[in-house]
């Protein structure tokens, strides 16, 4: 039951974090796009914890149920990570039109590849190729970009530097999660990847650390940049 409460608490914390960023976006008269990007991103990202909550609660989950959920949540989780990355680039002031097109095409390609495989194989994973391609062509690279972008934000106050470092750790934990998934799935037949992952406590721990580091780091980072903009407006 402890794992159930930890996972549930993580999701509640994530939802509150999304509300916090959304409220701050409105409070500052929608001047800071990264607040809205992070609000939507964290709302979507923490929804991916739902199967872990159900599993830790003791509910019976069928492979079909989880596949249907994953068909919806994988594209949304990829969108969440891209939005968090876009928010970081917006904070840094380098979210150019070229990067916006990259974000759009990245999401479109990830969604198209996943849904095509899902529909062609009736939601059943037939081999390891697609799973590993999903992890290392789409998921790991965006986690790496998050870690790199956050690491480049190491300036300003001690709090904001700590926040940037924590967000970078979130990206690193995210990449570690991908390798753990690949390792565990390899030990099971492809169609039973759901069973492999639901029983992997280390993976769940690393996943929770990743999303919590991203959220806590983002909260610490955003205060420095919001207040810096307020001071700039007052002195103008």
C-alpha positions as a Markdown table, in Angstrom:
| # | Residue | x | y | z |
|---|---|---|---|---|
| 1 | Unk | 0.0 | 0.0 | 0.0 |
| 2 | Unk | 2.9 | 2.3 | 0.6 |
| 3 | Unk | 3.7 | 2.3 | -3.2 |
| 4 | Unk | 0.1 | 3.1 | -3.9 |
| 5 | Unk | 0.1 | 6.2 | -1.6 |
| 6 | Unk | 3.5 | 7.4 | -3.0 |
| 7 | Unk | 2.2 | 7.1 | -6.5 |
| 8 | Unk | -1.1 | 8.8 | -5.7 |
| 9 | Unk | 0.7 | 11.6 | -3.9 |
| 10 | Unk | 3.0 | 12.1 | -6.8 |
| 11 | Unk | 0.0 | 12.5 | -9.2 |
| 12 | Unk | -1.8 | 14.9 | -6.8 |
| 13 | Unk | 1.4 | 16.9 | -6.5 |
| 14 | Unk | 1.7 | 17.0 | -10.3 |
| 15 | Unk | -1.8 | 18.2 | -10.7 |
| 16 | Unk | -1.4 | 20.9 | -8.1 |
| 17 | Unk | 1.8 | 22.0 | -9.9 |
| 18 | Unk | 0.0 | 22.3 | -13.2 |
| 19 | Unk | -2.7 | 24.4 | -11.4 |
| 20 | Unk | 0.0 | 26.5 | -9.9 |
| 21 | Unk | 1.6 | 27.3 | -13.3 |
| 22 | Unk | -1.8 | 28.0 | -14.9 |
| 23 | Unk | -2.8 | 30.3 | -12.1 |
| 24 | Unk | 0.5 | 32.2 | -12.3 |
| 25 | Unk | 0.1 | 32.5 | -16.1 |
| 26 | Unk | -3.3 | 34.3 | -15.5 |
| 27 | Unk | -2.0 | 36.2 | -12.5 |
| 28 | Unk | 0.8 | 37.7 | -14.6 |
| 29 | Unk | -1.7 | 38.6 | -17.4 |
| 30 | Unk | -0.5 | 35.8 | -19.7 |
| 31 | Unk | 2.9 | 37.5 | -20.4 |
| 32 | Unk | 5.0 | 34.4 | -19.8 |
| 33 | Unk | 4.3 | 31.7 | -22.3 |
| 34 | Unk | 6.5 | 29.2 | -20.5 |
| 35 | Unk | 4.0 | 29.1 | -17.6 |
| 36 | Unk | 1.2 | 27.9 | -19.9 |
| 37 | Unk | 3.5 | 25.4 | -21.6 |
| 38 | Unk | 4.5 | 24.0 | -18.2 |
| 39 | Unk | 0.9 | 24.0 | -16.9 |
| 40 | Unk | -0.3 | 21.8 | -19.8 |
| 41 | Unk | 2.9 | 19.7 | -19.8 |
| 42 | Unk | 2.7 | 18.7 | -16.2 |
| 43 | Unk | -1.0 | 18.0 | -16.3 |
| 44 | Unk | -0.4 | 15.6 | -19.2 |
| 45 | Unk | 2.8 | 14.1 | -17.8 |
| 46 | Unk | 1.4 | 13.0 | -14.5 |
| 47 | Unk | -1.6 | 11.3 | -16.1 |
| 48 | Unk | 0.9 | 8.6 | -17.2 |
| 49 | Unk | 1.0 | 7.4 | -13.5 |
| 50 | Unk | -2.6 | 6.2 | -13.6 |
| 51 | Unk | -1.8 | 2.5 | -14.4 |
| 52 | Unk | 0.8 | 2.4 | -11.5 |
| 53 | Unk | -1.9 | 3.7 | -9.1 |
| 54 | Unk | -4.4 | 1.1 | -10.2 |
| 55 | Unk | -1.7 | -1.7 | -10.1 |
| 56 | Unk | -0.5 | -0.7 | -6.6 |
| 57 | Unk | -4.1 | -0.4 | -5.4 |
| 58 | Unk | -4.5 | -4.1 | -6.3 |
| 59 | Unk | -6.9 | -3.7 | -9.2 |
| 60 | Unk | -6.9 | -6.3 | -11.9 |
| 61 | Unk | -5.6 | -4.8 | -15.2 |
| 62 | Unk | -5.8 | -6.7 | -18.4 |
| 63 | Unk | -3.3 | -6.4 | -21.2 |
| 64 | Unk | -6.0 | -5.0 | -23.5 |
| 65 | Unk | -7.0 | -2.3 | -21.0 |
| 66 | Unk | -3.4 | -1.1 | -20.6 |
| 67 | Unk | -2.8 | -1.2 | -24.3 |
| 68 | Unk | -5.8 | 1.0 | -24.9 |
| 69 | Unk | -4.7 | 3.4 | -22.2 |
| 70 | Unk | -1.2 | 3.5 | -23.6 |
| 71 | Unk | -2.4 | 4.2 | -27.1 |
| 72 | Unk | -3.8 | 7.5 | -25.8 |
| 73 | Unk | -1.3 | 8.4 | -23.2 |
| 74 | Unk | 2.0 | 7.7 | -25.1 |
| 75 | Unk | 1.4 | 10.6 | -27.6 |
| 76 | Unk | 0.1 | 12.8 | -24.7 |
| 77 | Unk | 3.2 | 12.0 | -22.6 |
| 78 | Unk | 5.4 | 12.8 | -25.5 |
| 79 | Unk | 3.5 | 16.1 | -26.0 |
| 80 | Unk | 4.0 | 16.8 | -22.3 |
| 81 | Unk | 7.8 | 16.4 | -22.5 |
| 82 | Unk | 8.0 | 18.5 | -25.6 |
| 83 | Unk | 6.0 | 21.3 | -23.9 |
| 84 | Unk | 8.3 | 21.1 | -20.9 |
| 85 | Unk | 11.3 | 21.4 | -23.2 |
| 86 | Unk | 9.6 | 24.3 | -25.1 |
| 87 | Unk | 9.0 | 26.1 | -21.8 |
| 88 | Unk | 12.7 | 25.8 | -20.9 |
| 89 | Unk | 13.7 | 27.2 | -24.3 |
| 90 | Unk | 11.1 | 30.0 | -23.9 |
| 91 | Unk | 12.6 | 30.9 | -20.5 |
| 92 | Unk | 16.1 | 31.0 | -22.1 |
| 93 | Unk | 14.6 | 33.2 | -24.9 |
| 94 | Unk | 15.8 | 30.9 | -27.6 |
| 95 | Unk | 12.5 | 29.2 | -28.7 |
| 96 | Unk | 12.8 | 30.2 | -32.3 |
| 97 | Unk | 10.4 | 29.4 | -35.2 |
| 98 | Unk | 12.8 | 26.6 | -36.3 |
| 99 | Unk | 12.5 | 25.0 | -32.8 |
| 100 | Unk | 8.7 | 25.4 | -32.9 |
| 101 | Unk | 8.6 | 23.5 | -36.2 |
| 102 | Unk | 10.9 | 20.9 | -34.7 |
| 103 | Unk | 8.6 | 20.4 | -31.7 |
| 104 | Unk | 5.5 | 20.1 | -34.0 |
| 105 | Unk | 7.2 | 17.6 | -36.3 |
| 106 | Unk | 8.6 | 15.6 | -33.5 |
| 107 | Unk | 5.2 | 15.1 | -31.9 |
| 108 | Unk | 3.6 | 14.3 | -35.2 |
| 109 | Unk | 6.2 | 11.7 | -36.1 |
| 110 | Unk | 6.1 | 10.0 | -32.6 |
| 111 | Unk | 2.3 | 9.9 | -32.7 |
| 112 | Unk | 2.1 | 8.7 | -36.3 |
| 113 | Unk | 4.7 | 5.9 | -35.7 |
| 114 | Unk | 3.1 | 4.7 | -32.5 |
| 115 | Unk | -0.5 | 4.8 | -33.6 |
| 116 | Unk | 0.4 | 3.1 | -37.0 |
| 117 | Unk | 2.0 | 0.2 | -35.1 |
| 118 | Unk | -0.8 | 0.0 | -32.6 |
| 119 | Unk | -3.5 | -0.2 | -35.3 |
| 120 | Unk | -1.6 | -2.6 | -37.6 |
| 121 | Unk | -1.0 | -5.0 | -34.7 |
| 122 | Unk | -4.4 | -4.6 | -32.9 |
| 123 | Unk | -2.6 | -3.1 | -29.9 |
| 124 | Unk | -0.4 | -6.1 | -29.3 |
| 125 | Unk | 3.4 | -5.7 | -29.4 |
| 126 | Unk | 4.7 | -8.2 | -31.9 |
| 127 | Unk | 8.5 | -7.7 | -31.5 |
| 128 | Unk | 11.1 | -5.6 | -29.6 |
| 129 | Unk | 12.0 | -3.4 | -32.5 |
| 130 | Unk | 9.1 | -1.0 | -32.2 |
| 131 | Unk | 9.4 | -0.7 | -28.4 |
| 132 | Unk | 13.2 | 0.1 | -28.6 |
| 133 | Unk | 12.7 | 2.5 | -31.5 |
| 134 | Unk | 10.0 | 4.3 | -29.4 |
| 135 | Unk | 12.3 | 4.6 | -26.5 |
| 136 | Unk | 15.6 | 5.6 | -28.2 |
| 137 | Unk | 14.3 | 7.6 | -31.2 |
| 138 | Unk | 11.6 | 9.6 | -29.5 |
| 139 | Unk | 11.6 | 9.4 | -25.7 |
| 140 | Unk | 15.2 | 9.4 | -24.7 |
| 141 | Unk | 16.2 | 12.3 | -27.1 |
| 142 | Unk | 13.5 | 14.7 | -25.7 |
| 143 | Unk | 14.6 | 13.8 | -22.2 |
| 144 | Unk | 18.2 | 14.6 | -23.2 |
| 145 | Unk | 17.1 | 17.9 | -24.7 |
| 146 | Unk | 15.3 | 18.8 | -21.5 |
| 147 | Unk | 18.4 | 18.0 | -19.4 |
| 148 | Unk | 20.6 | 20.0 | -21.7 |
| 149 | Unk | 18.3 | 23.0 | -21.8 |
| 150 | Unk | 17.9 | 23.0 | -18.0 |
| 151 | Unk | 21.6 | 22.8 | -17.5 |
| 152 | Unk | 22.2 | 25.9 | -19.6 |
| 153 | Unk | 19.9 | 27.8 | -17.2 |
| 154 | Unk | 22.4 | 27.7 | -14.4 |
| 155 | Unk | 22.5 | 31.4 | -13.8 |
| 156 | Unk | 20.8 | 33.9 | -11.5 |
| 157 | Unk | 20.1 | 33.2 | -7.9 |
| 158 | Unk | 21.2 | 30.1 | -6.0 |
| 159 | Unk | 17.5 | 29.0 | -5.9 |
| 160 | Unk | 17.2 | 29.2 | -9.7 |
| 161 | Unk | 20.5 | 27.5 | -10.3 |
| 162 | Unk | 19.4 | 24.7 | -7.9 |
| 163 | Unk | 16.1 | 24.5 | -9.9 |
| 164 | Unk | 17.9 | 24.2 | -13.2 |
| 165 | Unk | 20.1 | 21.4 | -11.8 |
| 166 | Unk | 17.1 | 19.6 | -10.4 |
| 167 | Unk | 15.3 | 19.8 | -13.8 |
| 168 | Unk | 18.4 | 18.5 | -15.5 |
| 169 | Unk | 18.4 | 15.6 | -13.1 |
| 170 | Unk | 14.8 | 15.0 | -14.0 |
| 171 | Unk | 15.9 | 14.6 | -17.7 |
| 172 | Unk | 18.7 | 12.2 | -16.7 |
| 173 | Unk | 16.3 | 10.1 | -14.6 |
| 174 | Unk | 14.0 | 10.0 | -17.7 |
| 175 | Unk | 16.8 | 8.7 | -19.8 |
| 176 | Unk | 17.7 | 6.1 | -17.2 |
| 177 | Unk | 14.0 | 5.1 | -17.2 |
| 178 | Unk | 14.2 | 4.3 | -20.9 |
| 179 | Unk | 17.2 | 1.9 | -20.4 |
| 180 | Unk | 15.4 | 0.2 | -17.5 |
| 181 | Unk | 12.3 | -0.3 | -19.7 |
| 182 | Unk | 14.5 | -1.8 | -22.5 |
| 183 | Unk | 16.3 | -4.1 | -20.0 |
| 184 | Unk | 13.1 | -5.4 | -18.4 |
| 185 | Unk | 11.0 | -5.8 | -21.5 |
| 186 | Unk | 13.8 | -7.8 | -23.1 |
| 187 | Unk | 13.4 | -10.5 | -20.4 |
| 188 | Unk | 9.7 | -11.1 | -21.3 |
| 189 | Unk | 7.9 | -12.0 | -24.6 |
| 190 | Unk | 7.1 | -8.8 | -26.4 |
| 191 | Unk | 3.3 | -9.1 | -25.9 |
| 192 | Unk | 3.7 | -9.2 | -22.1 |
| 193 | Unk | 5.7 | -6.0 | -21.8 |
| 194 | Unk | 2.9 | -4.6 | -19.6 |
| 195 | Unk | 3.4 | -7.5 | -17.1 |
| 196 | Unk | 7.2 | -6.9 | -17.1 |
| 197 | Unk | 6.9 | -3.2 | -16.3 |
| 198 | Unk | 4.1 | -3.3 | -13.7 |
| 199 | Unk | 6.3 | -5.6 | -11.5 |
| 200 | Unk | 9.4 | -3.5 | -11.8 |
| 201 | Unk | 9.7 | -1.4 | -8.6 |
| 202 | Unk | 13.0 | 0.2 | -9.6 |
| 203 | Unk | 11.5 | 1.5 | -12.8 |
| 204 | Unk | 8.5 | 3.0 | -10.9 |
| 205 | Unk | 10.9 | 4.7 | -8.5 |
| 206 | Unk | 13.0 | 6.2 | -11.2 |
| 207 | Unk | 9.9 | 7.4 | -13.1 |
| 208 | Unk | 8.6 | 9.1 | -10.0 |
| 209 | Unk | 12.0 | 10.8 | -9.3 |
| 210 | Unk | 12.1 | 12.0 | -12.9 |
| 211 | Unk | 8.7 | 13.7 | -12.9 |
| 212 | Unk | 9.1 | 15.1 | -9.4 |
| 213 | Unk | 12.6 | 16.6 | -10.3 |
| 214 | Unk | 11.1 | 18.2 | -13.4 |
| 215 | Unk | 8.2 | 19.7 | -11.4 |
| 216 | Unk | 10.2 | 20.9 | -8.4 |
| 217 | Unk | 13.0 | 22.3 | -10.6 |
| 218 | Unk | 10.5 | 24.1 | -12.7 |
| 219 | Unk | 8.9 | 25.7 | -9.7 |
| 220 | Unk | 12.2 | 26.9 | -8.4 |
| 221 | Unk | 13.3 | 28.2 | -11.9 |
| 222 | Unk | 10.1 | 30.0 | -12.7 |
| 223 | Unk | 10.3 | 32.4 | -9.7 |
| 224 | Unk | 13.5 | 34.0 | -10.8 |
| 225 | Unk | 12.5 | 34.6 | -14.4 |
| 226 | Unk | 9.0 | 35.9 | -13.5 |
| 227 | Unk | 10.3 | 38.3 | -11.0 |
| 228 | Unk | 13.1 | 39.4 | -13.3 |
| 229 | Unk | 10.5 | 40.3 | -15.9 |
| 230 | Unk | 8.4 | 42.2 | -13.4 |
| 231 | Unk | 11.4 | 44.2 | -12.3 |
| 232 | Unk | 12.3 | 45.0 | -15.9 |
| 233 | Unk | 8.7 | 46.2 | -16.6 |
| 234 | Unk | 8.7 | 48.4 | -13.5 |
| 235 | Unk | 12.1 | 50.0 | -14.4 |
| 236 | Unk | 11.0 | 50.6 | -18.1 |
